[in-house]
Amino acid sequence: MLDDLSEIAASQPAERALLETVRRVLRRPSGWVALVLHLSRLADRRPYHGRIARALLAEAVPRGGGEIHALSNGDLLLFCDAQEPSPARLLERLFPPALISSWRLETDALDLIAYAAGRLTEMPVTPPPPTPHAAAEPAARVPELFTERDAIAPQMVAGLFHRQSGLRLIQGGMQLAFRDLTPDLARLAARAPEAEGAFSDIALRRHYLAALDPPLLAALSAALGSFSPLDIAAPRLEATLHLPLSLPGVLSEGFAHLAAQSRRAGVRLGIKLDLAEALTDAVALEAARGVIAEAGARFVLAGVTAATLACFTPAALAPDLLLLDYSSDLAAMNPDAARLFGPRGPAHVALRQADSEATLAWGVAHGISLFQGRHVEAMLGAARMLGCPDARACTLGQCIARAGALEPAGRFGCTRPALLDGIGRARAAA
Amino acid sequence: MNAIGFSAWTSTAEAPAALASVVQSCVTAGIERQALILRLGRLPSTCIRPHHLRLFRAALDPLLDADRASAFRLPDETVVVVWRGAAEKLLARALAAVRHLLADMPAQLPPWEQLAEVTTLPASAEPMLRLIAESEPAAGGAVGTGTSGPRLAPLDAKLLESLERSLTQTDLSSFVRRRPVCHLDEQGVMHLQWEERGLALADLAAMLVPGRSLTADPWLFLRLARTLDRRLLTLLSEPAELLQAPPFALDLTLEGLLGAEFLRFDAALPASLRGGVVINLRAADLLADGAAFTFARDFAHARQYRLALHGATPRLLAAFSVRPGAIDLAQIRFTPGRAAFELPSGVDPACIVLADTDTPAALERGRAAGIRLFKGALARPNDPAVIFTF
């Protein structure tokens, strides 16, 4: 069987080397152990996973002799002396047990052969594109963006943010609870092609996003009374608007000005602070909370994930609203509701990334009634289309995309744009 | 020997640390001592030439006959003599001799009150520690951020990029500072637990980007800190750096902890230091990427490092899992003016380090909260070499 694979292996140097080693050790399998770390099964694989795992495996090599193979799909394979202490226990402290296989070649040679055959016959794997969180390797350059030279004019702001809706599920129906503005990273990156890679660096991304505060605040102040999607006082909005700001943004003159305007207009704002941003300066956080409360706004805490909950109890910051990011990890950890929600319970939690009915069901089972995500947008879109006389000309996807846009160009094609800002006062079944 | 006796009049390098240690022992043990402060640095430079200093030394000699007397010449030419018990006659003789010397000087001199001061420890511990700190211009860049001093403009992206380039050519070894973290025992004696090794950021900024603060923009600083991590870890991976080093702590970013340079440092770490290294992480850094933190925490613990949280306040501690095996330690800063603070319930005071313990009030409030680990001007290990000179 191994001979049949030689030809295939020719195009994959790492796999070819593995094949040679497998052949060699199977001639005298006694005393050998093969340890495989299946990093290719890791959902959110980062460069440091491989780097650190490889270093730990390398420690086992000089002791008893052995070999490490780094395969093109990201898996690491160690052949070592069975008499030596195995690094498997160390790896188990860092990776789920399902990612680790250990085979004694005297008895488990077939498992190794099957594994090697699997690697040799699968298509070469290209590395996945970086996710927004995958900032383990820094961008090479630090381009200057959004400074005085290329400042973002308030009238351009609408094109750089998109909007989602927060929905409250109530007995037999739903209500629009809030609107949530989020910077559109793709558009920001497209605006600054020289900054390629910079937005995937967590530190640079947050620095650049903080530079959006002044134009956003100026744009909102300017839009007051304009009945545009950025008009926080427009009566049809019916819901609190969540603004993403940095700590300096909250403590700025621009926010003081907008807060005074919103107070006069009787509008409630939600100030969305990302958890990491909030903890850059504990003293400034206290000051910002005072400013938010004085403005009559809500303190909305975002950026809370399953991984965050492993080391942090966000309820201790007593936000008015906690935006919790749903993920399969969150569902798997089944967080202790009392610890997560604090004394105020789930009423002040909104579940984000509610992209499926199952997510909503998970939230409801945990006492959550506020949701934000693709499934919510679909529910709202369907409700809008039910009440829209021109709905036949549109698809649900178009309606959702237009409702998320804040600029006229993004809403092009909709003949009833006023409906995009509400749910048509319809009360759809949940 | 740390204390500078008059027989070693010309040496000033160790005097600040030695005098601070004396002040600290007065505070922690509650022992009263008298001190004479003579600010020779305020005299015109023509009056403090080497032969003048020899004459001043001779003038102060009588005071060294007092019980457990010791003298310290600080870098700014301030001389402090500390002794225990009554020594009015000896003091009077010394002061008379100093006045006599000054009377012979031709230049216009500051008033006597500005030159000489007699004070009591530990009551005047705070101004004495300030005097020590101000005598060391080169030490203005304390380890870490340092919030005192004038407000400087933040870095911008362009400056950061050029700074990152300059750092590849800069020898950072002269910017490394060490600050002790001490455990205060029931008898009021400070014991070194570990020393913090970090870069004097203010000094680094003054040299490379004058007029700018490296830390004012927290996210650009995080980016810069990764570069600094790589340089610092490379520096520390030199065998000579780790040989016979006491337990120590390092400020690192998550990326630094998960980087290739840390792996090299880890490989170079002698077995004697395994379990003795503390990694300080900033709250914002670890919460910016929770998944990376979880992995880094497990990795650090697997390699027997302890993790310490920096940048939290007593109130924020309630939100973090500060306990051995999670976030092992947390460092909070003493805030002057705040009457008292309490640790949230469930937080073990044994896991807390109180930084900025520069005043007796800070030490007292930390003690009252059950804290035993301190960092700051008053947190210096009681060195027998200092004590025996009294």
PDB file of C-alpha atoms in Angstrom, chain A residues 3 9 24 55 62 74 95 142 170 181 222 268 310 369 375 387 391 406 421:
ATOM      1  CA  ASP A   3       4.502   1.772  -2.395  1.00  0.00           C
ATOM      2  CA  ALA A   9       3.889  11.820  -2.471  1.00  0.00           C
ATOM      3  CA  ARG A  24      11.808   2.828   7.920  1.00  0.00           C
ATOM      4  CA  ALA A  55       8.892  23.366  20.347  1.00  0.00           C
ATOM      5  CA  PRO A  62      17.086  14.860  21.717  1.00  0.00           C
ATOM      6  CA  GLY A  74      -0.692  21.748   9.669  1.00  0.00           C
ATOM      7  CA  PHE A  95      -5.041  21.046  23.147  1.00  0.00           C
ATOM      8  CA  VAL A 142       2.384  50.717  10.215  1.00  0.00           C
ATOM      9  CA  ILE A 170     -41.730  38.943  23.491  1.00  0.00           C
ATOM     10  CA  LEU A 181     -23.530  50.627  14.262  1.00  0.00           C
ATOM     11  CA  ALA A 222     -24.865  67.014  11.621  1.00  0.00           C
ATOM     12  CA  ARG A 268     -31.336  57.606  24.290  1.00  0.00           C
ATOM     13  CA  ALA A 310     -12.834  31.719  30.777  1.00  0.00           C
ATOM     14  CA  SER A 369     -34.650  37.754  25.051  1.00  0.00           C
ATOM     15  CA  HIS A 375     -31.175  35.287  11.637  1.00  0.00           C
ATOM     16  CA  GLY A 387     -45.871  45.022   5.268  1.00  0.00           C
ATOM     17  CA  ALA A 391     -42.009  43.612  -1.819  1.00  0.00           C
ATOM     18  CA  LEU A 406     -26.530  53.874   5.993  1.00  0.00           C
ATOM     19  CA  ASP A 421     -35.542  51.897   9.449  1.00  0.00           C
TER      20      ASP A 421
END
